CSV table of C-alpha atoms in Angstrom, one decimal:
chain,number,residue,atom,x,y,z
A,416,UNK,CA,11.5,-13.8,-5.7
A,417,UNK,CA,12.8,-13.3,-9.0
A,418,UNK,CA,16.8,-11.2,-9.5
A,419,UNK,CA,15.2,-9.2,-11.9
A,420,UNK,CA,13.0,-6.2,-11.1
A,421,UNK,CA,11.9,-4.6,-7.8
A,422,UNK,CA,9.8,-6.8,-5.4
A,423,UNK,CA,7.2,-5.6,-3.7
A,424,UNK,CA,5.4,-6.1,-0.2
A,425,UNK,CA,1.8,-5.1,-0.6
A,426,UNK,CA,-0.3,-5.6,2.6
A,427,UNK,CA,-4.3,-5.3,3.0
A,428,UNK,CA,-6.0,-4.3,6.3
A,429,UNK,CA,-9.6,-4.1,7.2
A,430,UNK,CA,-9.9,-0.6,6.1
A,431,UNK,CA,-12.4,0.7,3.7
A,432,UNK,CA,-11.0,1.1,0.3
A,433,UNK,CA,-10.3,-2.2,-1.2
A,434,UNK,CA,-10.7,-0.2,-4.4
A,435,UNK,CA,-7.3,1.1,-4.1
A,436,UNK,CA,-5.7,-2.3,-3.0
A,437,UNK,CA,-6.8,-3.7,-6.2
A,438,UNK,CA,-6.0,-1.1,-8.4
A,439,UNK,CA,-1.9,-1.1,-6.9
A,440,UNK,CA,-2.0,-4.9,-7.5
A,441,UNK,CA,-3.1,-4.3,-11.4
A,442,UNK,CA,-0.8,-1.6,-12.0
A,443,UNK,CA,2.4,-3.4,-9.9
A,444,UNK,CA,1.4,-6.7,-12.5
A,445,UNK,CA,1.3,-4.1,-15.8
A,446,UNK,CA,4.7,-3.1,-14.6
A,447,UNK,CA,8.0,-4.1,-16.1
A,448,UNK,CA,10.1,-3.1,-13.1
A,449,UNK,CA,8.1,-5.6,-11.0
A,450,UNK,CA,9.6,-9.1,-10.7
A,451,UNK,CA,7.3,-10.1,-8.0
A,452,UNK,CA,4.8,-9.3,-5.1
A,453,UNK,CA,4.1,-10.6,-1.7
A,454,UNK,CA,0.6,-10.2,-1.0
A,455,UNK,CA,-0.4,-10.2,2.7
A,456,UNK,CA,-4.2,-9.4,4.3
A,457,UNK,CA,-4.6,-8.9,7.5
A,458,UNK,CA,-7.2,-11.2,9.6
A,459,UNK,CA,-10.6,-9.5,8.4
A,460,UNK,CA,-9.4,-7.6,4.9
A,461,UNK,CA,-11.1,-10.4,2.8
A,462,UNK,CA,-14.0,-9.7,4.6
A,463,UNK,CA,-14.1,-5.8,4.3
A,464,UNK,CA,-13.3,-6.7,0.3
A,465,UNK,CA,-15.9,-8.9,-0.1
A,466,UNK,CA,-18.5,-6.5,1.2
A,467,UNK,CA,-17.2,-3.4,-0.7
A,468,UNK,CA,-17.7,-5.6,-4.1
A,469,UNK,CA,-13.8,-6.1,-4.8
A,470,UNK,CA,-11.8,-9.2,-5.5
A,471,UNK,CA,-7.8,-8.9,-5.9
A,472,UNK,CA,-6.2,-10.8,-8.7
A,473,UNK,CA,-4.4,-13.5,-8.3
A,474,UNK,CA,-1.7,-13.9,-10.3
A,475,UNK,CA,1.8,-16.3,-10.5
A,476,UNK,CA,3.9,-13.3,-9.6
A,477,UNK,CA,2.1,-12.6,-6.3
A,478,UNK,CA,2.8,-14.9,-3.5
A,479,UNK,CA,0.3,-14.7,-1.0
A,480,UNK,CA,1.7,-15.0,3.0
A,481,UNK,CA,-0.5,-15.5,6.1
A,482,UNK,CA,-0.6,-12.8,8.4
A,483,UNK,CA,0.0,-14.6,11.2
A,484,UNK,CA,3.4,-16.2,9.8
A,485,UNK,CA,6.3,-14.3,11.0
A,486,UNK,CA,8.7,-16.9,9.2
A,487,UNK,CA,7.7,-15.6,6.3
A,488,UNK,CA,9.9,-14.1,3.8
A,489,UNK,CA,8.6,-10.2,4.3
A,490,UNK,CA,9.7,-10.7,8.2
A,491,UNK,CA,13.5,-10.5,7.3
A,492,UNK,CA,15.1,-8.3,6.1
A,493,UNK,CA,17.6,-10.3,4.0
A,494,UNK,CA,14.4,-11.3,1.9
A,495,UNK,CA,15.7,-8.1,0.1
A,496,UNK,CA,12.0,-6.5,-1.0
A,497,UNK,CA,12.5,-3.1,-2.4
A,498,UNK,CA,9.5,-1.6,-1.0
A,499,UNK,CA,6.3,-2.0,1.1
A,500,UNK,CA,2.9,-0.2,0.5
A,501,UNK,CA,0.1,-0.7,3.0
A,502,UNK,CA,-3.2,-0.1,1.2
A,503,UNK,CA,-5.5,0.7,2.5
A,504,UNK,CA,-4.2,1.3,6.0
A,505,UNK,CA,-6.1,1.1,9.3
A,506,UNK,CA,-5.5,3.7,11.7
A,507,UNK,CA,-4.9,0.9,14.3
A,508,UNK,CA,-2.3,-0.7,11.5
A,509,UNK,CA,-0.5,2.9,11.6
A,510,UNK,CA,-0.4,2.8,15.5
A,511,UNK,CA,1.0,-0.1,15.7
A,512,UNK,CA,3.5,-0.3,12.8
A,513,UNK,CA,4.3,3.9,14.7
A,514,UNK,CA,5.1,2.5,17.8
A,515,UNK,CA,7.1,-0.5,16.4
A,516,UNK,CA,4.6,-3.3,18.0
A,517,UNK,CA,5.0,-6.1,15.9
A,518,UNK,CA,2.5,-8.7,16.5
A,519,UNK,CA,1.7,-9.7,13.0
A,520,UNK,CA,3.7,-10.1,9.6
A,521,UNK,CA,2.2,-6.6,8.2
A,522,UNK,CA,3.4,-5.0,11.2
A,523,UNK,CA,6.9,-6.7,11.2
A,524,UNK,CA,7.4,-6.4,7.2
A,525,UNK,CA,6.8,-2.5,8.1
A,526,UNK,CA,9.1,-2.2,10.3
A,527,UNK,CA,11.8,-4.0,8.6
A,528,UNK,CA,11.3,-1.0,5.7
A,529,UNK,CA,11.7,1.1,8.6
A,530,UNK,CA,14.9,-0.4,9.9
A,531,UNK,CA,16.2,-1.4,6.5
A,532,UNK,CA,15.2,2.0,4.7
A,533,UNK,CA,13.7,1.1,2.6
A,534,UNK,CA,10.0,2.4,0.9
A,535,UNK,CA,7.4,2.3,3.2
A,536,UNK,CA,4.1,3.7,2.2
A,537,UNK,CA,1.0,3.9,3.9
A,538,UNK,CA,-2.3,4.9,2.5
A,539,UNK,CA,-4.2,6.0,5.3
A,540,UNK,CA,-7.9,5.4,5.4
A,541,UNK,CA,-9.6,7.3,8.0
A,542,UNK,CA,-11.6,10.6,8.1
A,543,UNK,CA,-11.5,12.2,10.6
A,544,UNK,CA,-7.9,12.4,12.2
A,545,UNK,CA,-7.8,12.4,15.9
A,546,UNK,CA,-4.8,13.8,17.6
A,547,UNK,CA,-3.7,10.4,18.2
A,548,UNK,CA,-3.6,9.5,14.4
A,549,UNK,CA,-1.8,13.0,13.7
A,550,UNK,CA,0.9,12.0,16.3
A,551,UNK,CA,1.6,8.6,14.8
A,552,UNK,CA,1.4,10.1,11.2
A,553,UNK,CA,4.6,12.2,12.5
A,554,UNK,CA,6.4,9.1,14.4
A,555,UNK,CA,6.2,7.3,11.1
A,556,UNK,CA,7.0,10.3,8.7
A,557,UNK,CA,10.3,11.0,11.2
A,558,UNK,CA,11.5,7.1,11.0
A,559,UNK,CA,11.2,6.7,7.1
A,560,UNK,CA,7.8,5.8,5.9
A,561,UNK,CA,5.4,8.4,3.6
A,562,UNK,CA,1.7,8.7,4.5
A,563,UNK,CA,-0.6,8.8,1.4
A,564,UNK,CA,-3.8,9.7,2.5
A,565,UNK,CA,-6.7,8.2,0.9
A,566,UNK,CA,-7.8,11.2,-0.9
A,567,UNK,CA,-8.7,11.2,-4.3
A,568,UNK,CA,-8.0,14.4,-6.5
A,569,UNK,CA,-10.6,15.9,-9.4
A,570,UNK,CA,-8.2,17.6,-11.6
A,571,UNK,CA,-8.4,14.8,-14.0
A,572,UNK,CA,-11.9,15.0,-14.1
A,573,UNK,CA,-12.3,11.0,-13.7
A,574,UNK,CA,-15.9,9.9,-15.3
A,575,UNK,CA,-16.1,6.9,-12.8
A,576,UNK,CA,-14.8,5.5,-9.3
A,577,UNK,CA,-12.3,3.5,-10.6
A,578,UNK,CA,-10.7,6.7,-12.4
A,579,UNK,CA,-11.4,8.9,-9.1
A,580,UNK,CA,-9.4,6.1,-7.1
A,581,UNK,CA,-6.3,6.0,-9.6
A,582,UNK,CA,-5.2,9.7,-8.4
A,583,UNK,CA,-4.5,7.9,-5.1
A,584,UNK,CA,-3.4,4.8,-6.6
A,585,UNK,CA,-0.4,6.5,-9.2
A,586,UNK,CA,0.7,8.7,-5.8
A,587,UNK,CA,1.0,4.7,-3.8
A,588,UNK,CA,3.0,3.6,-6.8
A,589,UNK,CA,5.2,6.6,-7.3
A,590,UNK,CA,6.3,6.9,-3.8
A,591,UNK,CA,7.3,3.6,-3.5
A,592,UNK,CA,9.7,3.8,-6.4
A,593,UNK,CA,7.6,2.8,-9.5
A,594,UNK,CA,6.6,4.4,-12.7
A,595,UNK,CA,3.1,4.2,-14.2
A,596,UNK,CA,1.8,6.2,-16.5
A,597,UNK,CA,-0.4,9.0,-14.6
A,598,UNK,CA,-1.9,12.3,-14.7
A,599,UNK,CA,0.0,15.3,-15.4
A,600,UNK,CA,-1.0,18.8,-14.5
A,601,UNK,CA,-1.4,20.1,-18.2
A,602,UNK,CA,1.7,22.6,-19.4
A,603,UNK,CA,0.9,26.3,-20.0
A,604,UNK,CA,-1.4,26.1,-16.4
């Protein structure tokens, strides 16, 4: 990790909406308060990538970490990362990381922003919420972390997917403590 700049945990699950994944990686590379990123998929997100079209950039300021390694630097949480964003996020990732199971090194680097307080933001993929997703939504909302639901806004009146996507994308980045230039409601509205 580099002293200078915020560093950033951004993990990938299996959930549809690799879109959005890539998109936070682009913007977190155009950004001058990002030193560095660790980049970690969980078992099958490649896979769910690949067959939705989209490849995430690779890049010398994103250090990529195996899942399964819980020695890794995102599993402590003297490794100092400013913030964690989880995009997109399975409902069985939010269950997990809600009830503080820790079996892989997306689940522990959530819930070291838990403990540490730091940023943790989940973009939830799933449509529609059971009672069971609503209840873990709350357990993670009332120990720290900010759900971001998957839910792309019109007012911008985006001309392609990509632009559709970046509503949800600029709400990722903002709640996890970085500025991008974004969509603002127009003045005089």
């Amino acid at each position: 990790m580099k002293p200078n700049g915020k560093n950033i945990v951004v993990a990938v699950t299996a959930a549809s909406g690799a879109i959005y994944a890539r998109q936070v990686l682009l913007k977190l590379l155009d950004s001058h308060q990002v030193a560095g990123i660790a980049l970690i998929l969980s078992d099958r997100a490649a896979e769910v990538a690949d067959f939705e079209g989209i490849s995430l950039p690779d890049h010398e300021r994103i250090v990529r970490f195996d899942n399964r390694d819980m020695f890794a630097p995102p599993a402590s949480g003297s490794a100092g990362y400013d913030a964690m964003i989880v995009v997109p996020c399975s409902a069985g990732t939010l269950a997990r990381i809600s009830s503080g199971v820790s079996r892989t090194l997306i689940e522990r680097a959530a819930d070291v922003m838990l403990k540490e307080r730091r940023p943790l933001v989940l973009a939830l993929r799933e449509a529609p919420y059971s009672l069971v997703h609503l209840r873990n939504m709350v357990a993670v909302t009332e120990s720290g972390a900010v759900i971001v639901p998957a839910s792309p806004s019109f007012y911008a009146h985006p001309s392609d997917i990509d632009e559709l996507c970046l509503s949800v994308t600029e709400r990722l980045l903002a709640q996890a403590g970085i500025d991008t230039p974004h969509y603002r409601w127009p003045e005089g509205r």
